[in-house]
Amino acid sequence: MKISRRGFLKISGGATGGAVLGTFGVHLRTSKAYAEGLKTQYAKESTTICPYCGVGCGQIVSVSDGKIINIEGDPDHPINQGSLCSKGAALIQVANNDKRMTKVLYRAPNSDKWEEKTWDWALPEIAKRIKKTRDENWLANDKDGKVVNRTEGIGGLGGAALDNEECYLWSKLARALGIVYLENQARI
Amino acid sequence: MTNHWIDIKNADCVLIIGSNAAENHPISFRWVTKAMENGAKLISVDPRFTRTSSRADIYAPIRPGTDIAFINGVMCYLIENNLYNKEYLVDHTTASYLVDPTFGFNDGLFTGYDPTKRMYAKDTWKYQLDENGIPKKDPTLSDSQCVFQLLRKHLSRYTLEKVSNVTGCPPELIVEVAKTYGATGAKDKSGTILYAMGTTQHTVGTQNVRIYSMLQLLLGNVGMAGGGINAMRGESNVQGSTDYGLLFHLLTGYLKTPRVENQTLAQYLEATTPKFNDPKSVNWWQNTPKYMVSLLKAYWGDNAQKENEFCYQNLPKLSANCDHIAMFEAMYDGKIKGLIAMGQNPAVGGPNVNKERKALQKLDWLVAADLWETETAGFWTDPEVDPKKIKTEVFMLPAAASMEKEGSITNSGRWMQWRYAAVHPPGDAKSDLWILDRIYQEVKKLYAADAGVFPDPILSLAWNYGTGEEPDVHMVAKEINGYDLATGKLMAKFADLKDDGTTSSGNWIFCASYTEDGNMAARRDLTDAPNNIGLFPKWSWCWPVNRRIIYNRASCDLQGNPYAPQKWVIKWNAEEKKWTGDVPDGAAPPGAAYSFIMRTEGHARLFGFGLADGPFPEHYEPLESPVKNLMSSQQNNPTIKIWAGEMNMVGTPDKFPIIATTYRVTEHWQAGQMTRNNPWLVELMPDMFVEMSNSLAKAKGVKHGDKVRVSTARGHIVAYAVVTNRFKPFKLNGKAYEQIGLPWHFGFKGLAKGDSANSLTPHVGDANTNIPEYKAFLCDVVKEVG
Amino acid sequence: MAEKAILLDMEKCIACRACQVACKQWNELPGEKTTFFAAAGGYQNPIGLSPSTYNLIKFYEVEEQNKLRWLFRSHRCMQCVDPACVKACPVTPVKAMTRDENTGAIHVNRELCIGCGACREYCPFTIPVIDTQAEKSTKCTFCFDRLGNGLTPACAKVCPTNCLVFGDRDQILEMAHKAVERLKMKGRHPVIYGEKELSTGTKKIFVLPEALDYYPDLPKNPKVSEDLGLFNELLKPFGTLTLTAALVGMVLAKIREVKEKNEVKS
């Protein structure tokens, strides 16, 4: 067997000698930080479970001054034993990310922009829409007179990204509202 | 999963089919690697050569949508070469049951098919019963009407040549897979099957899962350490969202949603509680009334009384399927006015997203809770649409991430694991628990002020989770576990639940998770069980009743001796008269009760009379296929629902000759919002791409890195071409058919944007579950100019 | 502390690239803006090591006699036992490219580094990359801050399949030889890389499941350039204060010029 070395180098490309590359941010650490010892030394630690796939890997979250400074695999966790995949290893960028939603946003009919709102405004408004749609689209009986007690006017989606306790309340609330179009990622 | 992640290490052979575990569940490979270090073989069956295939001892390529033909071919080989586990079949499955002689099969159709309804009348799909109403059996498995012989006859049509021509897999590879995996049919060996959405996302998805189960039963691999049938779930709590009934057809704990025929609680219980005459069958679902009444008590508390059917009438009743596709069809037709999306992004993840995005435009209002501005919340910012023409009001609610709130999630191995809040969510972001609680409080306020229609379920709902700013998640977890209402004590186990209203449980399968002894999900004790096979019974908690390997009675013979003493799961201690090891599937002594306690008849069902599309798995082509079905004149699964109407075009091979499939990659996740906003992951995979073979690239004049346009009958996308030897055309009946592959993570929002593969996929689902057929459809590819 | 090493048993690698991300997480390196997959063979990104990327998974797609192999390799500083980069570093009296006394890790002291590039010039694997903006050399630090505190390097800790294992070098070599036996039994053609290379070896010990020909970007016989001594001689007269990156650059250019002339002559 023979692979042409030149041919491969041509297609694989070589590393550049000197580089200033486009990045999504700046280098945060200096050699000084290294010299001072472990960055997680005085951090508060808590355990969590990775939010990505269904393996359920344990992670340790280190917090300093109210900010997450490190997330890595929980070495005691019997499934992952400290290891993680690239997604799990990148979780800190979910916590500290300027693209996270931090405000309630509202988009009015036919508008081309979001408006910032408060919870105190949004929650009663949402409740009004739920009640109006439910009341206007209520089906107490089907065409044969059988009791069905449901609304087909409201749909509910999601749950796989929620905690169990949240799933439970979502399921309970949806059924109490008479929602039948209730689905989550498990179907797709 | 019947088993769990660590248990993969106990396997003698790992068969990964319909999944790409190395890429989508990388930590599974910690345990696959352990198994391989102990001598296990790894088989990867996949249309694409993946990072999983790169590690495999055997890689067998099959055309998307041909799993049934492939596994039927493997099973046919095993039976004809006497490579199956007969003792297991007789003792633990329905192989010996005699089937009614009126049952039959001809040219792709089982008896009872009604072409106008596209449904089967199942009156011939039944066992022969004796005078006590118990199925007749032939333990020699020789009676021509026994399930085993009928199965054998059904499989005999799946010859190596036929299977090769359907799947494109060379016959010698089919034999190699059959022999290698078949070696786990030895009594003390076990093999595990790892599958995922490559299995389920087909018009025959349920039967795909079923054939894997049947293969496992033939080889005696269910209930064993290193065995089982293991669905690897793609989201951290998609197991939980299923367990908690966030699906139209299920309430919590897999209780069925009431249907219009179930007008009263008594009618509901009569219809959903199975009866069986054989005293050795535990028939666990006979307890349905206890679980249903306990659920109603958890929902409506003191208002739920025997006199008012425990508020049963407060539950909505179904008249038709309301699955994901049906929901978006109804939305597109203007029937659904409002939508609440809790952390789901159907504008990228749904099938036929051009239609689903259009459907969102028909809504009066949309509430979306998420960490990010998703393509769903921001559907009206799609560069392809004019927001001024879209009437929908949108409420975008900022939600907390996993490490910003406290609660539990359930992994694929059914482990319920507790996690803690490390920090506060950013800005005004709130937990979904808080959001749901506040929405309920506000709705209740409105109904208290103005009754509207049928306010009872809302006003009388038992909903009290403390007085703090955040609802008390422990109070919710305790309600899920349930209470003895007389003493106010937490229930210890679901076997104690009652149907008289004296107990409550919000989800019976989680009963025992939060008891008077504390929060079981938060446990961190690494002591292993006495069998030392990695069960870790004191680490977190798993449903049901902390049983780590379900159907584990089938790991023993009828005397209670483990088939594989070196990796025993449970065994009978004759002196102490009890089982040791894992929590057994029922405490009854060996031989006193059948092993498959969740099956009405107590035996694993090789004759699947409950399925919509037939008791035995039969190959049908995907809705869009380049070839005629070689197995029968039924081209497609005859029982799938065909959605007519706008934007549901079906492509034909003359215009769209290339097979397409969609998939996920390690570096991104689902609809992408959790990874396409993450700079490190975007660095690794910045762009939408399409993978294709060298031969297809050559034919289309495409080079690696060119932009190409992929079109189907539903739409088109543009993506970079990855030209690779990992993709090869399939040879079917002497002719080559090309396939392409598309990751489906991309959308028009976020740090990394790209066209959505689901612009191409059809609105068609599996006959049993309506899971969409994302994995096999037809397309064409051209080089994008300019 | 006994001499430490990392085993890279690449047959176990699933190219999940957790090590690539964990390296960035721990070292707080930003994500790079990349496009598509410019490198052939799979999903490699970025294109090479950089001031923001100390560890990179490379993909190799090889097909012969209808047998397709998709091989992976972690590309990063080999942590030589006898590091030429340290010898080449002209910063005195304390070297900027330095060997951590406690852990033996070779890393860049960013406060001392002048970004001259001598370390890269004389690295037998051409690994260090000069951050031209900050004027610093950059490369894998062997996570010496973690090592010094009893932790495993971030890449080895995160690895799902134990393809990467951290330990004492003699034990790691023992594991490498066992891995070779295992792979031979499977009909593969394994190679240990890093045990004897450069005569004293490296602290990244690769077990490659197939012959070196499959990894054409990995030097078959890595060597330290013979003119390292000359370079050191030429720079001897300059003290810390007069030493600049430009000066070192001129010296390196001169050496290259002479070398090229000699090559033409011969």
mmCIF file of N, CA, C and O in Angstrom, chain B residues 22-23 26-27 29-30 33-34 36-37 49-51 54-55 57 666-667 679-687 689 691 704-705 720-722 724-726 728, chain C residues 11-17 20-21 24-25 29-32 34-37 39-40 42-43 45-46 53 59 61 63 68-70 72 159-162 186:
data_model
loop_
_atom_site.group_PDB
_atom_site.id
_atom_site.type_symbol
_atom_site.label_atom_id
_atom_site.label_comp_id
_atom_site.label_asym_id
_atom_site.label_seq_id
_atom_site.Cartn_x
_atom_site.Cartn_y
_atom_site.Cartn_z
ATOM 1 N N ALA B 22 -22.038 6.226 18.479
ATOM 2 C CA ALA B 22 -20.768 6.910 18.737
ATOM 3 C C ALA B 22 -20.939 8.416 18.553
ATOM 4 O O ALA B 22 -20.316 9.207 19.271
ATOM 5 N N GLU B 23 -21.775 8.826 17.607
ATOM 6 C CA GLU B 23 -21.925 10.251 17.346
ATOM 7 C C GLU B 23 -23.005 10.885 18.219
ATOM 8 O O GLU B 23 -22.851 12.011 18.676
ATOM 9 N N PRO B 26 -22.246 9.623 22.613
ATOM 10 C CA PRO B 26 -20.825 9.240 22.695
ATOM 11 C C PRO B 26 -20.465 8.455 23.951
ATOM 12 O O PRO B 26 -19.606 7.568 23.910
ATOM 13 N N ILE B 27 -21.128 8.756 25.071
ATOM 14 C CA ILE B 27 -20.741 8.072 26.305
ATOM 15 C C ILE B 27 -21.177 6.604 26.271
ATOM 16 O O ILE B 27 -20.637 5.775 27.011
ATOM 17 N N PHE B 29 -20.304 4.745 24.099
ATOM 18 C CA PHE B 29 -19.105 4.060 23.628
ATOM 19 C C PHE B 29 -18.067 3.838 24.721
ATOM 20 O O PHE B 29 -17.116 3.085 24.523
ATOM 21 N N ARG B 30 -18.231 4.502 25.848
ATOM 22 C CA ARG B 30 -17.404 4.148 27.003
ATOM 23 C C ARG B 30 -17.665 2.673 27.329
ATOM 24 O O ARG B 30 -16.747 1.914 27.629
ATOM 25 N N THR B 33 -16.896 0.196 24.332
ATOM 26 C CA THR B 33 -15.453 -0.048 24.331
ATOM 27 C C THR B 33 -15.075 -1.058 25.417
ATOM 28 O O THR B 33 -14.261 -1.950 25.188
ATOM 29 N N LYS B 34 -15.689 -0.926 26.586
ATOM 30 C CA LYS B 34 -15.429 -1.891 27.670
ATOM 31 C C LYS B 34 -15.811 -3.299 27.222
ATOM 32 O O LYS B 34 -15.064 -4.256 27.449
ATOM 33 N N MET B 36 -15.943 -4.423 24.230
ATOM 34 C CA MET B 36 -15.002 -4.877 23.198
ATOM 35 C C MET B 36 -13.670 -5.292 23.823
ATOM 36 O O MET B 36 -13.034 -6.236 23.361
ATOM 37 N N GLU B 37 -13.279 -4.586 24.871
ATOM 38 C CA GLU B 37 -12.043 -4.986 25.566
ATOM 39 C C GLU B 37 -12.198 -6.384 26.162
ATOM 40 O O GLU B 37 -11.226 -7.115 26.305
ATOM 41 N N PHE B 49 -21.644 5.029 6.378
ATOM 42 C CA PHE B 49 -20.490 4.637 7.185
ATOM 43 C C PHE B 49 -20.224 5.793 8.146
ATOM 44 O O PHE B 49 -19.816 6.878 7.735
ATOM 45 N N THR B 50 -20.474 5.570 9.432
ATOM 46 C CA THR B 50 -20.436 6.655 10.418
ATOM 47 C C THR B 50 -19.248 6.490 11.356
ATOM 48 O O THR B 50 -18.477 5.537 11.247
ATOM 49 N N ARG B 51 -19.156 7.386 12.318
ATOM 50 C CA ARG B 51 -18.116 7.246 13.330
ATOM 51 C C ARG B 51 -18.352 5.977 14.160
ATOM 52 O O ARG B 51 -17.422 5.410 14.717
ATOM 53 N N SER B 54 -16.877 3.217 12.068
ATOM 54 C CA SER B 54 -15.410 3.242 12.055
ATOM 55 C C SER B 54 -14.830 2.339 13.136
ATOM 56 O O SER B 54 -13.693 1.904 13.032
ATOM 57 N N ARG B 55 -15.601 2.066 14.176
ATOM 58 C CA ARG B 55 -15.103 1.229 15.269
ATOM 59 C C ARG B 55 -15.558 -0.229 15.141
ATOM 60 O O ARG B 55 -15.165 -1.077 15.933
ATOM 61 N N ASP B 57 -16.478 -4.132 14.060
ATOM 62 C CA ASP B 57 -15.868 -5.317 13.467
ATOM 63 C C ASP B 57 -16.543 -5.652 12.140
ATOM 64 O O ASP B 57 -15.906 -6.130 11.217
ATOM 65 N N THR B 666 -22.502 14.554 16.291
ATOM 66 C CA THR B 666 -22.060 14.766 17.668
ATOM 67 C C THR B 666 -22.105 16.233 18.067
ATOM 68 O O THR B 666 -22.496 16.579 19.177
ATOM 69 N N GLU B 667 -21.668 17.080 17.147
ATOM 70 C CA GLU B 667 -21.365 18.460 17.499
ATOM 71 C C GLU B 667 -22.600 19.341 17.594
ATOM 72 O O GLU B 667 -22.525 20.469 18.086
ATOM 73 N N PRO B 679 -20.242 28.916 20.552
ATOM 74 C CA PRO B 679 -19.095 29.158 19.664
ATOM 75 C C PRO B 679 -18.158 27.967 19.485
ATOM 76 O O PRO B 679 -17.644 27.741 18.389
ATOM 77 N N TRP B 680 -17.924 27.193 20.547
ATOM 78 C CA TRP B 680 -17.005 26.055 20.399
ATOM 79 C C TRP B 680 -17.590 24.998 19.466
ATOM 80 O O TRP B 680 -16.856 24.353 18.717
ATOM 81 N N LEU B 681 -18.891 24.794 19.556
ATOM 82 C CA LEU B 681 -19.510 23.765 18.719
ATOM 83 C C LEU B 681 -19.694 24.276 17.289
ATOM 84 O O LEU B 681 -19.562 23.515 16.327
ATOM 85 N N VAL B 682 -19.967 25.571 17.173
ATOM 86 C CA VAL B 682 -20.082 26.172 15.844
ATOM 87 C C VAL B 682 -18.743 26.103 15.116
ATOM 88 O O VAL B 682 -18.682 25.858 13.916
ATOM 89 N N GLU B 683 -17.658 26.281 15.868
ATOM 90 C CA GLU B 683 -16.318 26.145 15.279
ATOM 91 C C GLU B 683 -16.161 24.763 14.625
ATOM 92 O O GLU B 683 -15.634 24.639 13.527
ATOM 93 N N LEU B 684 -16.644 23.734 15.318
ATOM 94 C CA LEU B 684 -16.456 22.368 14.824
ATOM 95 C C LEU B 684 -17.311 22.090 13.583
ATOM 96 O O LEU B 684 -16.880 21.401 12.665
ATOM 97 N N MET B 685 -18.549 22.588 13.591
ATOM 98 C CA MET B 685 -19.455 22.350 12.467
ATOM 99 C C MET B 685 -20.221 23.628 12.171
ATOM 100 O O MET B 685 -21.317 23.839 12.689
ATOM 101 N N PRO B 686 -19.633 24.490 11.346
ATOM 102 C CA PRO B 686 -20.207 25.817 11.154
ATOM 103 C C PRO B 686 -21.330 25.886 10.121
ATOM 104 O O PRO B 686 -22.096 26.842 10.122
ATOM 105 N N ASP B 687 -21.411 24.890 9.234
ATOM 106 C CA ASP B 687 -22.290 25.048 8.066
ATOM 107 C C ASP B 687 -23.135 23.818 7.811
ATOM 108 O O ASP B 687 -22.743 22.699 8.140
ATOM 109 N N PHE B 689 -24.411 20.934 5.523
ATOM 110 C CA PHE B 689 -23.737 20.190 4.454
ATOM 111 C C PHE B 689 -24.569 18.994 4.020
ATOM 112 O O PHE B 689 -25.545 18.623 4.683
ATOM 113 N N GLU B 691 -23.874 15.060 2.440
ATOM 114 C CA GLU B 691 -22.860 14.051 2.128
ATOM 115 C C GLU B 691 -23.304 13.201 0.943
ATOM 116 O O GLU B 691 -24.481 12.834 0.846
ATOM 117 N N HIS B 704 -15.992 18.364 -3.793
ATOM 118 C CA HIS B 704 -16.023 18.573 -2.343
ATOM 119 C C HIS B 704 -15.959 20.072 -2.051
ATOM 120 O O HIS B 704 -15.081 20.768 -2.544
ATOM 121 N N GLY B 705 -16.918 20.562 -1.261
ATOM 122 C CA GLY B 705 -16.915 21.983 -0.907
ATOM 123 C C GLY B 705 -17.777 22.851 -1.826
ATOM 124 O O GLY B 705 -18.010 24.013 -1.500
ATOM 125 N N TYR B 720 -23.326 22.820 1.491
ATOM 126 C CA TYR B 720 -22.008 22.432 0.990
ATOM 127 C C TYR B 720 -21.966 20.919 0.762
ATOM 128 O O TYR B 720 -22.498 20.156 1.565
ATOM 129 N N ALA B 721 -21.280 20.522 -0.296
ATOM 130 C CA ALA B 721 -21.155 19.093 -0.586
ATOM 131 C C ALA B 721 -19.941 18.505 0.130
ATOM 132 O O ALA B 721 -18.839 19.035 0.034
ATOM 133 N N VAL B 722 -20.181 17.432 0.871
ATOM 134 C CA VAL B 722 -19.088 16.609 1.398
ATOM 135 C C VAL B 722 -19.048 15.369 0.516
ATOM 136 O O VAL B 722 -19.991 14.574 0.516
ATOM 137 N N THR B 724 -17.539 11.887 -0.313
ATOM 138 C CA THR B 724 -16.850 10.934 0.578
ATOM 139 C C THR B 724 -17.048 9.482 0.164
ATOM 140 O O THR B 724 -18.102 9.105 -0.364
ATOM 141 N N ASN B 725 -16.026 8.695 0.446
ATOM 142 C CA ASN B 725 -16.110 7.245 0.243
ATOM 143 C C ASN B 725 -17.054 6.590 1.240
ATOM 144 O O ASN B 725 -17.382 5.420 1.097
ATOM 145 N N ARG B 726 -17.421 7.324 2.277
ATOM 146 C CA ARG B 726 -18.320 6.749 3.277
ATOM 147 C C ARG B 726 -19.732 6.583 2.746
ATOM 148 O O ARG B 726 -20.546 5.900 3.337
ATOM 149 N N LYS B 728 -21.938 5.254 -0.460
ATOM 150 C CA LYS B 728 -21.820 4.404 -1.645
ATOM 151 C C LYS B 728 -23.226 4.178 -2.200
ATOM 152 O O LYS B 728 -24.191 4.084 -1.440
ATOM 153 N N GLU C 11 -7.314 3.815 18.187
ATOM 154 C CA GLU C 11 -8.331 2.872 17.714
ATOM 155 C C GLU C 11 -9.620 3.054 18.508
ATOM 156 O O GLU C 11 -10.699 2.777 18.018
ATOM 157 N N LYS C 12 -9.489 3.542 19.732
ATOM 158 C CA LYS C 12 -10.684 3.729 20.571
ATOM 159 C C LYS C 12 -11.350 5.078 20.337
ATOM 160 O O LYS C 12 -12.385 5.373 20.931
ATOM 161 N N CYS C 13 -10.724 5.914 19.521
ATOM 162 C CA CYS C 13 -11.253 7.275 19.323
ATOM 163 C C CYS C 13 -12.525 7.218 18.478
ATOM 164 O O CYS C 13 -12.594 6.489 17.487
ATOM 165 N N ILE C 14 -13.547 7.980 18.878
ATOM 166 C CA ILE C 14 -14.765 8.099 18.086
ATOM 167 C C ILE C 14 -14.884 9.505 17.500
ATOM 168 O O ILE C 14 -15.943 9.895 17.016
ATOM 169 N N ALA C 15 -13.805 10.260 17.567
ATOM 170 C CA ALA C 15 -13.761 11.610 16.982
ATOM 171 C C ALA C 15 -14.920 12.486 17.466
ATOM 172 O O ALA C 15 -15.471 13.277 16.708
ATOM 173 N N CYS C 16 -15.266 12.328 18.728
ATOM 174 C CA CYS C 16 -16.352 13.163 19.261
ATOM 175 C C CYS C 16 -15.852 14.580 19.514
ATOM 176 O O CYS C 16 -16.631 15.501 19.644
ATOM 177 N N ARG C 17 -14.539 14.701 19.614
ATOM 178 C CA ARG C 17 -13.861 15.989 19.772
ATOM 179 C C ARG C 17 -14.145 16.649 21.124
ATOM 180 O O ARG C 17 -14.051 17.860 21.272
ATOM 181 N N GLN C 20 -11.037 18.302 22.220
ATOM 182 C CA GLN C 20 -10.801 19.593 21.570
ATOM 183 C C GLN C 20 -11.554 20.706 22.310
ATOM 184 O O GLN C 20 -11.025 21.794 22.536
ATOM 185 N N VAL C 21 -12.798 20.404 22.702
ATOM 186 C CA VAL C 21 -13.617 21.405 23.401
ATOM 187 C C VAL C 21 -13.169 21.558 24.856
ATOM 188 O O VAL C 21 -13.052 22.679 25.360
ATOM 189 N N LYS C 24 -10.385 23.814 25.218
ATOM 190 C CA LYS C 24 -10.792 25.223 25.121
ATOM 191 C C LYS C 24 -11.489 25.682 26.401
ATOM 192 O O LYS C 24 -11.322 26.817 26.840
ATOM 193 N N GLN C 25 -12.290 24.779 26.967
ATOM 194 C CA GLN C 25 -13.029 25.139 28.175
ATOM 195 C C GLN C 25 -12.070 25.459 29.306
ATOM 196 O O GLN C 25 -12.152 26.508 29.924
ATOM 197 N N LEU C 29 -10.152 29.315 25.828
ATOM 198 C CA LEU C 29 -9.810 29.724 24.470
ATOM 199 C C LEU C 29 -11.096 29.923 23.673
ATOM 200 O O LEU C 29 -12.002 29.098 23.758
ATOM 201 N N PRO C 30 -11.190 31.001 22.917
ATOM 202 C CA PRO C 30 -12.440 31.257 22.196
ATOM 203 C C PRO C 30 -12.635 30.303 21.015
ATOM 204 O O PRO C 30 -11.668 29.739 20.499
ATOM 205 N N GLY C 31 -13.874 30.142 20.603
ATOM 206 C CA GLY C 31 -14.160 29.387 19.391
ATOM 207 C C GLY C 31 -13.675 30.169 18.184
ATOM 208 O O GLY C 31 -13.732 31.394 18.173
ATOM 209 N N GLU C 32 -13.189 29.443 17.186
ATOM 210 C CA GLU C 32 -12.727 30.136 15.979
ATOM 211 C C GLU C 32 -13.856 30.223 14.964
ATOM 212 O O GLU C 32 -14.705 29.345 14.897
ATOM 213 N N THR C 34 -14.948 29.463 11.651
ATOM 214 C CA THR C 34 -14.505 28.513 10.626
ATOM 215 C C THR C 34 -15.543 28.477 9.509
ATOM 216 O O THR C 34 -16.651 28.996 9.668
ATOM 217 N N THR C 35 -15.177 27.858 8.413
ATOM 218 C CA THR C 35 -16.135 27.649 7.334
ATOM 219 C C THR C 35 -16.054 26.213 6.872
ATOM 220 O O THR C 35 -14.970 25.683 6.649
ATOM 221 N N PHE C 36 -17.202 25.607 6.719
ATOM 222 C CA PHE C 36 -17.302 24.279 6.127
ATOM 223 C C PHE C 36 -16.191 23.361 6.657
ATOM 224 O O PHE C 36 -15.729 23.524 7.778
ATOM 225 N N PHE C 37 -15.791 22.355 5.898
ATOM 226 C CA PHE C 37 -14.684 21.474 6.298
ATOM 227 C C PHE C 37 -13.625 21.555 5.214
ATOM 228 O O PHE C 37 -13.658 20.808 4.255
ATOM 229 N N ALA C 39 -10.507 20.831 5.318
ATOM 230 C CA ALA C 39 -9.627 19.667 5.265
ATOM 231 C C ALA C 39 -10.412 18.473 4.737
ATOM 232 O O ALA C 39 -11.596 18.329 5.019
ATOM 233 N N ALA C 40 -9.735 17.623 3.990
ATOM 234 C CA ALA C 40 -10.408 16.438 3.467
ATOM 235 C C ALA C 40 -10.478 15.362 4.544
ATOM 236 O O ALA C 40 -9.876 15.491 5.601
ATOM 237 N N GLY C 42 -13.032 14.214 6.288
ATOM 238 C CA GLY C 42 -14.100 14.180 7.286
ATOM 239 C C GLY C 42 -14.481 15.554 7.754
ATOM 240 O O GLY C 42 -14.623 16.464 6.965
ATOM 241 N N TYR C 43 -14.600 15.675 9.061
ATOM 242 C CA TYR C 43 -15.233 16.859 9.635
ATOM 243 C C TYR C 43 -14.229 17.782 10.328
ATOM 244 O O TYR C 43 -14.609 18.565 11.187
ATOM 245 N N ASN C 45 -12.166 20.607 11.822
ATOM 246 C CA ASN C 45 -12.221 22.054 11.926
ATOM 247 C C ASN C 45 -11.700 22.426 13.303
ATOM 248 O O ASN C 45 -12.004 21.725 14.260
ATOM 249 N N PRO C 46 -10.928 23.492 13.431
ATOM 250 C CA PRO C 46 -10.407 24.373 12.392
ATOM 251 C C PRO C 46 -9.372 23.672 11.506
ATOM 252 O O PRO C 46 -9.062 22.497 11.687
ATOM 253 N N THR C 53 -6.482 27.255 19.429
ATOM 254 C CA THR C 53 -6.704 25.806 19.338
ATOM 255 C C THR C 53 -5.398 25.079 19.587
ATOM 256 O O THR C 53 -4.497 25.120 18.767
ATOM 257 N N PHE C 59 -9.031 13.875 10.704
ATOM 258 C CA PHE C 59 -9.777 12.745 10.132
ATOM 259 C C PHE C 59 -9.039 12.238 8.900
ATOM 260 O O PHE C 59 -8.589 13.034 8.084
ATOM 261 N N GLU C 61 -9.611 9.472 5.758
ATOM 262 C CA GLU C 61 -10.491 8.501 5.102
ATOM 263 C C GLU C 61 -9.645 7.718 4.108
ATOM 264 O O GLU C 61 -9.109 8.297 3.175
ATOM 265 N N GLU C 63 -9.304 4.146 1.703
ATOM 266 C CA GLU C 63 -9.973 2.961 1.180
ATOM 267 C C GLU C 63 -9.002 2.177 0.321
ATOM 268 O O GLU C 63 -8.347 2.722 -0.552
ATOM 269 N N LEU C 68 -12.930 0.169 3.761
ATOM 270 C CA LEU C 68 -12.885 1.584 4.099
ATOM 271 C C LEU C 68 -12.479 1.742 5.553
ATOM 272 O O LEU C 68 -12.996 1.059 6.427
ATOM 273 N N ARG C 69 -11.506 2.620 5.784
ATOM 274 C CA ARG C 69 -11.155 2.949 7.167
ATOM 275 C C ARG C 69 -11.333 4.441 7.359
ATOM 276 O O ARG C 69 -10.951 5.244 6.514
ATOM 277 N N TRP C 70 -11.942 4.797 8.488
ATOM 278 C CA TRP C 70 -12.053 6.208 8.845
ATOM 279 C C TRP C 70 -11.256 6.355 10.140
ATOM 280 O O TRP C 70 -11.686 5.893 11.192
ATOM 281 N N PHE C 72 -8.767 8.497 12.959
ATOM 282 C CA PHE C 72 -8.747 9.794 13.633
ATOM 283 C C PHE C 72 -7.434 9.932 14.394
ATOM 284 O O PHE C 72 -6.827 8.954 14.802
ATOM 285 N N CYS C 159 -12.282 12.316 27.943
ATOM 286 C CA CYS C 159 -12.388 11.332 26.854
ATOM 287 C C CYS C 159 -13.390 10.212 27.180
ATOM 288 O O CYS C 159 -13.203 9.462 28.143
ATOM 289 N N PRO C 160 -14.463 10.074 26.372
ATOM 290 C CA PRO C 160 -15.502 9.081 26.676
ATOM 291 C C PRO C 160 -15.012 7.640 26.639
ATOM 292 O O PRO C 160 -15.467 6.811 27.420
ATOM 293 N N THR C 161 -14.102 7.318 25.731
ATOM 294 C CA THR C 161 -13.774 5.907 25.506
ATOM 295 C C THR C 161 -12.456 5.491 26.142
ATOM 296 O O THR C 161 -11.981 4.384 25.896
ATOM 297 N N ASN C 162 -11.840 6.386 26.923
ATOM 298 C CA ASN C 162 -10.496 6.121 27.451
ATOM 299 C C ASN C 162 -9.497 5.894 26.327
ATOM 300 O O ASN C 162 -8.534 5.153 26.489
ATOM 301 N N LYS C 186 -6.511 -8.396 16.187
ATOM 302 C CA LYS C 186 -7.650 -8.037 15.344
ATOM 303 C C LYS C 186 -7.237 -7.853 13.883
ATOM 304 O O LYS C 186 -8.027 -7.373 13.084
#
